[in-house]
Amino acid sequence: MPQTASSHLAKLQGAGLLAMEKQGRHRYFRLSSPTVAAMLESMQVVCAVDAPRRIRPESRMDRDLRMARSCYDHLAGVLGVSLADALTDRGAVDLAADGGVVTPVGRKILAEFGIDVDQLSQQKRCFCRPCLDWSERRHHIAGALGKGLSDRLFDLGWVERIRDSRVIRVTPEGRRGLKKTFAIDHPA
């Protein structure tokens, strides 16, 4: 029996890794859960460790994705990792392999930034967890807190989404705000 994309997708769906939605005659596949996404990102990092060096030059899109991008509903790339580093360095967030907590100091810092930790913690999802960044091979913040941070940066106009892509652009106002609030020097 020849292997087709449809047969591979059916196997992945049967294993619970993909979910499928039908719209008319089209079928749309997506990862079945954030857990599957985390597993794939972790595998991608492991596979990249012994991967041969890339021969082609890095494209602008590659660079932009590495600098700042969305990872499902939170920030990733250099920006996401820098934000996680800034919060952990200030003692605001403690990240462990299985999750993360906001410290009392962190509650104050996040409240001053406009994030309601109590509201985020009541959501029916993981509150805070480290998410391994495939480009930086370090963690950024996922879960309700990661989404809350992302939403706040968008609300402030510090970041904007590049159309039809996962790339996030930090605005000039965002570079100033990130520097002042979190001591993050994000390149232009």
PDB file of C-alpha atoms in Angstrom, residues 17-188:
ATOM      1  CA  LEU A  17      -1.407  13.694  18.263  1.00  0.00           C
ATOM      2  CA  LEU A  18      -3.589  15.537  15.745  1.00  0.00           C
ATOM      3  CA  ALA A  19      -7.161  16.763  15.771  1.00  0.00           C
ATOM      4  CA  MET A  20      -9.131  17.229  12.558  1.00  0.00           C
ATOM      5  CA  GLU A  21     -11.901  19.662  11.717  1.00  0.00           C
ATOM      6  CA  LYS A  22     -14.057  19.326   8.618  1.00  0.00           C
ATOM      7  CA  GLN A  23     -15.339  22.373   6.790  1.00  0.00           C
ATOM      8  CA  GLY A  24     -17.200  21.454   3.647  1.00  0.00           C
ATOM      9  CA  ARG A  25     -14.986  19.185   1.604  1.00  0.00           C
ATOM     10  CA  HIS A  26     -11.830  20.361   3.365  1.00  0.00           C
ATOM     11  CA  ARG A  27     -10.181  18.783   6.378  1.00  0.00           C
ATOM     12  CA  TYR A  28      -7.992  20.909   8.607  1.00  0.00           C
ATOM     13  CA  PHE A  29      -5.497  19.310  10.962  1.00  0.00           C
ATOM     14  CA  ARG A  30      -3.970  20.849  14.075  1.00  0.00           C
ATOM     15  CA  LEU A  31      -2.003  19.595  17.042  1.00  0.00           C
ATOM     16  CA  SER A  32      -4.425  18.027  19.493  1.00  0.00           C
ATOM     17  CA  SER A  33      -3.151  19.813  22.611  1.00  0.00           C
ATOM     18  CA  PRO A  34      -0.508  22.112  24.059  1.00  0.00           C
ATOM     19  CA  THR A  35       1.096  18.994  25.562  1.00  0.00           C
ATOM     20  CA  VAL A  36       1.689  17.590  22.070  1.00  0.00           C
ATOM     21  CA  ALA A  37       3.114  20.956  21.005  1.00  0.00           C
ATOM     22  CA  ALA A  38       5.510  20.981  23.970  1.00  0.00           C
ATOM     23  CA  MET A  39       6.594  17.425  23.159  1.00  0.00           C
ATOM     24  CA  LEU A  40       7.329  18.329  19.529  1.00  0.00           C
ATOM     25  CA  GLU A  41       9.251  21.461  20.475  1.00  0.00           C
ATOM     26  CA  SER A  42      11.324  19.443  22.961  1.00  0.00           C
ATOM     27  CA  MET A  43      12.059  16.832  20.298  1.00  0.00           C
ATOM     28  CA  GLN A  44      13.051  19.554  17.864  1.00  0.00           C
ATOM     29  CA  VAL A  45      15.630  20.896  20.309  1.00  0.00           C
ATOM     30  CA  VAL A  46      17.099  17.426  20.910  1.00  0.00           C
ATOM     31  CA  CYS A  47      17.287  16.727  17.173  1.00  0.00           C
ATOM     32  CA  ALA A  48      19.043  20.036  16.552  1.00  0.00           C
ATOM     33  CA  VAL A  49      21.883  19.274  18.983  1.00  0.00           C
ATOM     34  CA  ASP A  50      23.737  16.914  16.613  1.00  0.00           C
ATOM     35  CA  ALA A  51      22.322  18.336  13.399  1.00  0.00           C
ATOM     36  CA  PRO A  52      24.807  19.364  10.738  1.00  0.00           C
ATOM     37  CA  ARG A  53      25.397  23.077  10.384  1.00  0.00           C
ATOM     38  CA  ARG A  54      23.078  24.836   7.974  1.00  0.00           C
ATOM     39  CA  ILE A  55      24.663  25.464   4.600  1.00  0.00           C
ATOM     40  CA  ARG A  56      22.312  28.096   3.248  1.00  0.00           C
ATOM     41  CA  PRO A  57      22.581  31.609   4.619  1.00  0.00           C
ATOM     42  CA  GLU A  58      20.047  32.671   7.206  1.00  0.00           C
ATOM     43  CA  SER A  59      17.071  34.444   5.638  1.00  0.00           C
ATOM     44  CA  ARG A  60      15.443  37.572   7.033  1.00  0.00           C
ATOM     45  CA  MET A  61      12.403  35.443   7.994  1.00  0.00           C
ATOM     46  CA  ASP A  62      14.672  33.047   9.934  1.00  0.00           C
ATOM     47  CA  ARG A  63      16.247  35.980  11.765  1.00  0.00           C
ATOM     48  CA  ASP A  64      12.889  37.595  12.491  1.00  0.00           C
ATOM     49  CA  LEU A  65      11.436  34.301  13.804  1.00  0.00           C
ATOM     50  CA  ARG A  66      14.452  33.858  16.043  1.00  0.00           C
ATOM     51  CA  MET A  67      14.153  37.393  17.431  1.00  0.00           C
ATOM     52  CA  ALA A  68      10.452  37.413  18.378  1.00  0.00           C
ATOM     53  CA  ARG A  69       7.546  35.161  17.448  1.00  0.00           C
ATOM     54  CA  SER A  70       4.367  33.684  18.806  1.00  0.00           C
ATOM     55  CA  CYS A  71       4.485  30.175  20.220  1.00  0.00           C
ATOM     56  CA  TYR A  72       0.792  29.325  20.268  1.00  0.00           C
ATOM     57  CA  ASP A  73      -0.550  32.077  22.552  1.00  0.00           C
ATOM     58  CA  HIS A  74       2.650  33.305  24.193  1.00  0.00           C
ATOM     59  CA  LEU A  75       5.923  34.991  23.204  1.00  0.00           C
ATOM     60  CA  ALA A  76       9.000  33.093  22.074  1.00  0.00           C
ATOM     61  CA  GLY A  77      12.402  33.689  20.525  1.00  0.00           C
ATOM     62  CA  VAL A  78      14.945  36.107  21.948  1.00  0.00           C
ATOM     63  CA  LEU A  79      12.119  38.326  23.235  1.00  0.00           C
ATOM     64  CA  GLY A  80      10.288  35.514  25.061  1.00  0.00           C
ATOM     65  CA  VAL A  81      13.479  34.140  26.610  1.00  0.00           C
ATOM     66  CA  SER A  82      14.643  37.643  27.623  1.00  0.00           C
ATOM     67  CA  LEU A  83      11.312  38.296  29.324  1.00  0.00           C
ATOM     68  CA  ALA A  84      11.543  34.973  31.207  1.00  0.00           C
ATOM     69  CA  ASP A  85      15.134  35.778  32.221  1.00  0.00           C
ATOM     70  CA  ALA A  86      14.183  39.269  33.419  1.00  0.00           C
ATOM     71  CA  LEU A  87      11.347  37.930  35.572  1.00  0.00           C
ATOM     72  CA  THR A  88      13.402  35.082  37.058  1.00  0.00           C
ATOM     73  CA  ASP A  89      16.452  37.321  37.649  1.00  0.00           C
ATOM     74  CA  ARG A  90      14.260  39.747  39.626  1.00  0.00           C
ATOM     75  CA  GLY A  91      12.827  36.899  41.681  1.00  0.00           C
ATOM     76  CA  ALA A  92       9.359  37.471  40.226  1.00  0.00           C
ATOM     77  CA  VAL A  93       8.914  33.971  38.805  1.00  0.00           C
ATOM     78  CA  ASP A  94      10.382  30.624  39.825  1.00  0.00           C
ATOM     79  CA  LEU A  95      10.395  28.161  36.925  1.00  0.00           C
ATOM     80  CA  ALA A  96      10.839  24.435  37.481  1.00  0.00           C
ATOM     81  CA  ALA A  97      10.696  21.541  35.018  1.00  0.00           C
ATOM     82  CA  ASP A  98       7.054  20.823  35.829  1.00  0.00           C
ATOM     83  CA  GLY A  99       5.721  24.365  36.201  1.00  0.00           C
ATOM     84  CA  GLY A 100       6.290  27.767  37.647  1.00  0.00           C
ATOM     85  CA  VAL A 101       5.089  30.059  40.399  1.00  0.00           C
ATOM     86  CA  VAL A 102       4.854  33.803  40.815  1.00  0.00           C
ATOM     87  CA  THR A 103       6.528  34.967  44.020  1.00  0.00           C
ATOM     88  CA  PRO A 104       5.138  37.715  46.283  1.00  0.00           C
ATOM     89  CA  VAL A 105       7.688  40.081  44.698  1.00  0.00           C
ATOM     90  CA  GLY A 106       6.469  38.900  41.303  1.00  0.00           C
ATOM     91  CA  ARG A 107       2.847  39.660  42.158  1.00  0.00           C
ATOM     92  CA  LYS A 108       3.865  43.267  42.867  1.00  0.00           C
ATOM     93  CA  ILE A 109       5.975  43.577  39.697  1.00  0.00           C
ATOM     94  CA  LEU A 110       3.257  42.060  37.510  1.00  0.00           C
ATOM     95  CA  ALA A 111       0.501  44.166  39.112  1.00  0.00           C
ATOM     96  CA  GLU A 112       2.521  47.322  38.416  1.00  0.00           C
ATOM     97  CA  PHE A 113       2.819  46.122  34.806  1.00  0.00           C
ATOM     98  CA  GLY A 114      -0.961  45.681  34.614  1.00  0.00           C
ATOM     99  CA  ILE A 115      -1.279  41.915  34.990  1.00  0.00           C
ATOM    100  CA  ASP A 116      -3.819  40.473  37.450  1.00  0.00           C
ATOM    101  CA  VAL A 117      -2.167  37.274  38.698  1.00  0.00           C
ATOM    102  CA  ASP A 118      -5.279  36.188  40.638  1.00  0.00           C
ATOM    103  CA  GLN A 119      -7.427  36.397  37.519  1.00  0.00           C
ATOM    104  CA  LEU A 120      -4.894  34.421  35.453  1.00  0.00           C
ATOM    105  CA  SER A 121      -4.585  31.724  38.129  1.00  0.00           C
ATOM    106  CA  GLN A 122      -8.345  31.036  38.009  1.00  0.00           C
ATOM    107  CA  GLN A 123      -8.284  29.997  34.341  1.00  0.00           C
ATOM    108  CA  LYS A 124      -8.853  26.345  33.456  1.00  0.00           C
ATOM    109  CA  ARG A 125      -5.349  25.830  32.123  1.00  0.00           C
ATOM    110  CA  CYS A 126      -1.819  25.558  33.389  1.00  0.00           C
ATOM    111  CA  PHE A 127      -0.991  28.814  35.159  1.00  0.00           C
ATOM    112  CA  CYS A 128       2.725  29.018  34.425  1.00  0.00           C
ATOM    113  CA  ARG A 129       5.164  26.607  32.854  1.00  0.00           C
ATOM    114  CA  PRO A 130       8.512  26.778  31.120  1.00  0.00           C
ATOM    115  CA  CYS A 131       8.368  26.170  27.359  1.00  0.00           C
ATOM    116  CA  LEU A 132      11.625  25.171  25.680  1.00  0.00           C
ATOM    117  CA  ASP A 133      12.422  27.620  22.903  1.00  0.00           C
ATOM    118  CA  TRP A 134      13.617  25.854  19.752  1.00  0.00           C
ATOM    119  CA  SER A 135      15.731  28.768  18.521  1.00  0.00           C
ATOM    120  CA  GLU A 136      17.343  29.759  21.818  1.00  0.00           C
ATOM    121  CA  ARG A 137      17.388  26.306  23.470  1.00  0.00           C
ATOM    122  CA  ARG A 138      16.302  27.985  26.693  1.00  0.00           C
ATOM    123  CA  HIS A 139      12.906  28.505  28.273  1.00  0.00           C
ATOM    124  CA  HIS A 140      10.290  31.152  27.753  1.00  0.00           C
ATOM    125  CA  ILE A 141       7.056  31.377  29.780  1.00  0.00           C
ATOM    126  CA  ALA A 142       3.911  29.541  28.656  1.00  0.00           C
ATOM    127  CA  GLY A 143       0.532  28.946  30.258  1.00  0.00           C
ATOM    128  CA  ALA A 144      -1.921  31.596  31.421  1.00  0.00           C
ATOM    129  CA  LEU A 145       0.930  33.828  32.605  1.00  0.00           C
ATOM    130  CA  GLY A 146       2.730  33.571  29.248  1.00  0.00           C
ATOM    131  CA  LYS A 147      -0.473  34.519  27.434  1.00  0.00           C
ATOM    132  CA  GLY A 148      -1.110  37.337  29.918  1.00  0.00           C
ATOM    133  CA  LEU A 149       2.353  38.792  29.309  1.00  0.00           C
ATOM    134  CA  SER A 150       1.880  38.528  25.548  1.00  0.00           C
ATOM    135  CA  ASP A 151      -1.571  40.137  25.684  1.00  0.00           C
ATOM    136  CA  ARG A 152      -0.254  43.001  27.818  1.00  0.00           C
ATOM    137  CA  LEU A 153       2.607  43.757  25.410  1.00  0.00           C
ATOM    138  CA  PHE A 154       0.116  43.827  22.509  1.00  0.00           C
ATOM    139  CA  ASP A 155      -2.307  46.028  24.498  1.00  0.00           C
ATOM    140  CA  LEU A 156       0.471  48.523  25.244  1.00  0.00           C
ATOM    141  CA  GLY A 157       1.464  48.631  21.572  1.00  0.00           C
ATOM    142  CA  TRP A 158       4.936  47.382  22.441  1.00  0.00           C
ATOM    143  CA  VAL A 159       4.682  44.517  19.950  1.00  0.00           C
ATOM    144  CA  GLU A 160       2.713  43.878  16.780  1.00  0.00           C
ATOM    145  CA  ARG A 161       2.071  40.774  14.749  1.00  0.00           C
ATOM    146  CA  ILE A 162       3.418  40.574  11.205  1.00  0.00           C
ATOM    147  CA  ARG A 163       0.555  39.554   8.925  1.00  0.00           C
ATOM    148  CA  ASP A 164       0.381  35.904   7.809  1.00  0.00           C
ATOM    149  CA  SER A 165       3.295  34.896  10.012  1.00  0.00           C
ATOM    150  CA  ARG A 166       4.285  34.011  13.563  1.00  0.00           C
ATOM    151  CA  VAL A 167       6.793  36.865  13.571  1.00  0.00           C
ATOM    152  CA  ILE A 168       6.285  39.533  16.224  1.00  0.00           C
ATOM    153  CA  ARG A 169       7.812  42.973  15.716  1.00  0.00           C
ATOM    154  CA  VAL A 170       8.857  45.051  18.711  1.00  0.00           C
ATOM    155  CA  THR A 171       7.840  48.673  18.140  1.00  0.00           C
ATOM    156  CA  PRO A 172      10.126  51.620  18.980  1.00  0.00           C
ATOM    157  CA  GLU A 173       7.828  52.330  21.958  1.00  0.00           C
ATOM    158  CA  GLY A 174       8.162  48.666  22.924  1.00  0.00           C
ATOM    159  CA  ARG A 175      11.965  48.801  22.853  1.00  0.00           C
ATOM    160  CA  ARG A 176      11.863  51.800  25.196  1.00  0.00           C
ATOM    161  CA  GLY A 177       9.273  50.162  27.470  1.00  0.00           C
ATOM    162  CA  LEU A 178      11.102  46.827  27.620  1.00  0.00           C
ATOM    163  CA  LYS A 179      14.339  48.623  28.497  1.00  0.00           C
ATOM    164  CA  LYS A 180      12.722  50.762  31.207  1.00  0.00           C
ATOM    165  CA  THR A 181      10.454  48.085  32.712  1.00  0.00           C
ATOM    166  CA  PHE A 182      12.491  44.888  32.364  1.00  0.00           C
ATOM    167  CA  ALA A 183      16.028  46.095  31.438  1.00  0.00           C
ATOM    168  CA  ILE A 184      15.697  44.233  28.111  1.00  0.00           C
ATOM    169  CA  ASP A 185      17.709  45.639  25.190  1.00  0.00           C
ATOM    170  CA  HIS A 186      15.832  44.205  22.217  1.00  0.00           C
ATOM    171  CA  PRO A 187      17.596  44.872  18.897  1.00  0.00           C
ATOM    172  CA  ALA A 188      15.794  46.855  16.197  1.00  0.00           C
TER     173      ALA A 188
END
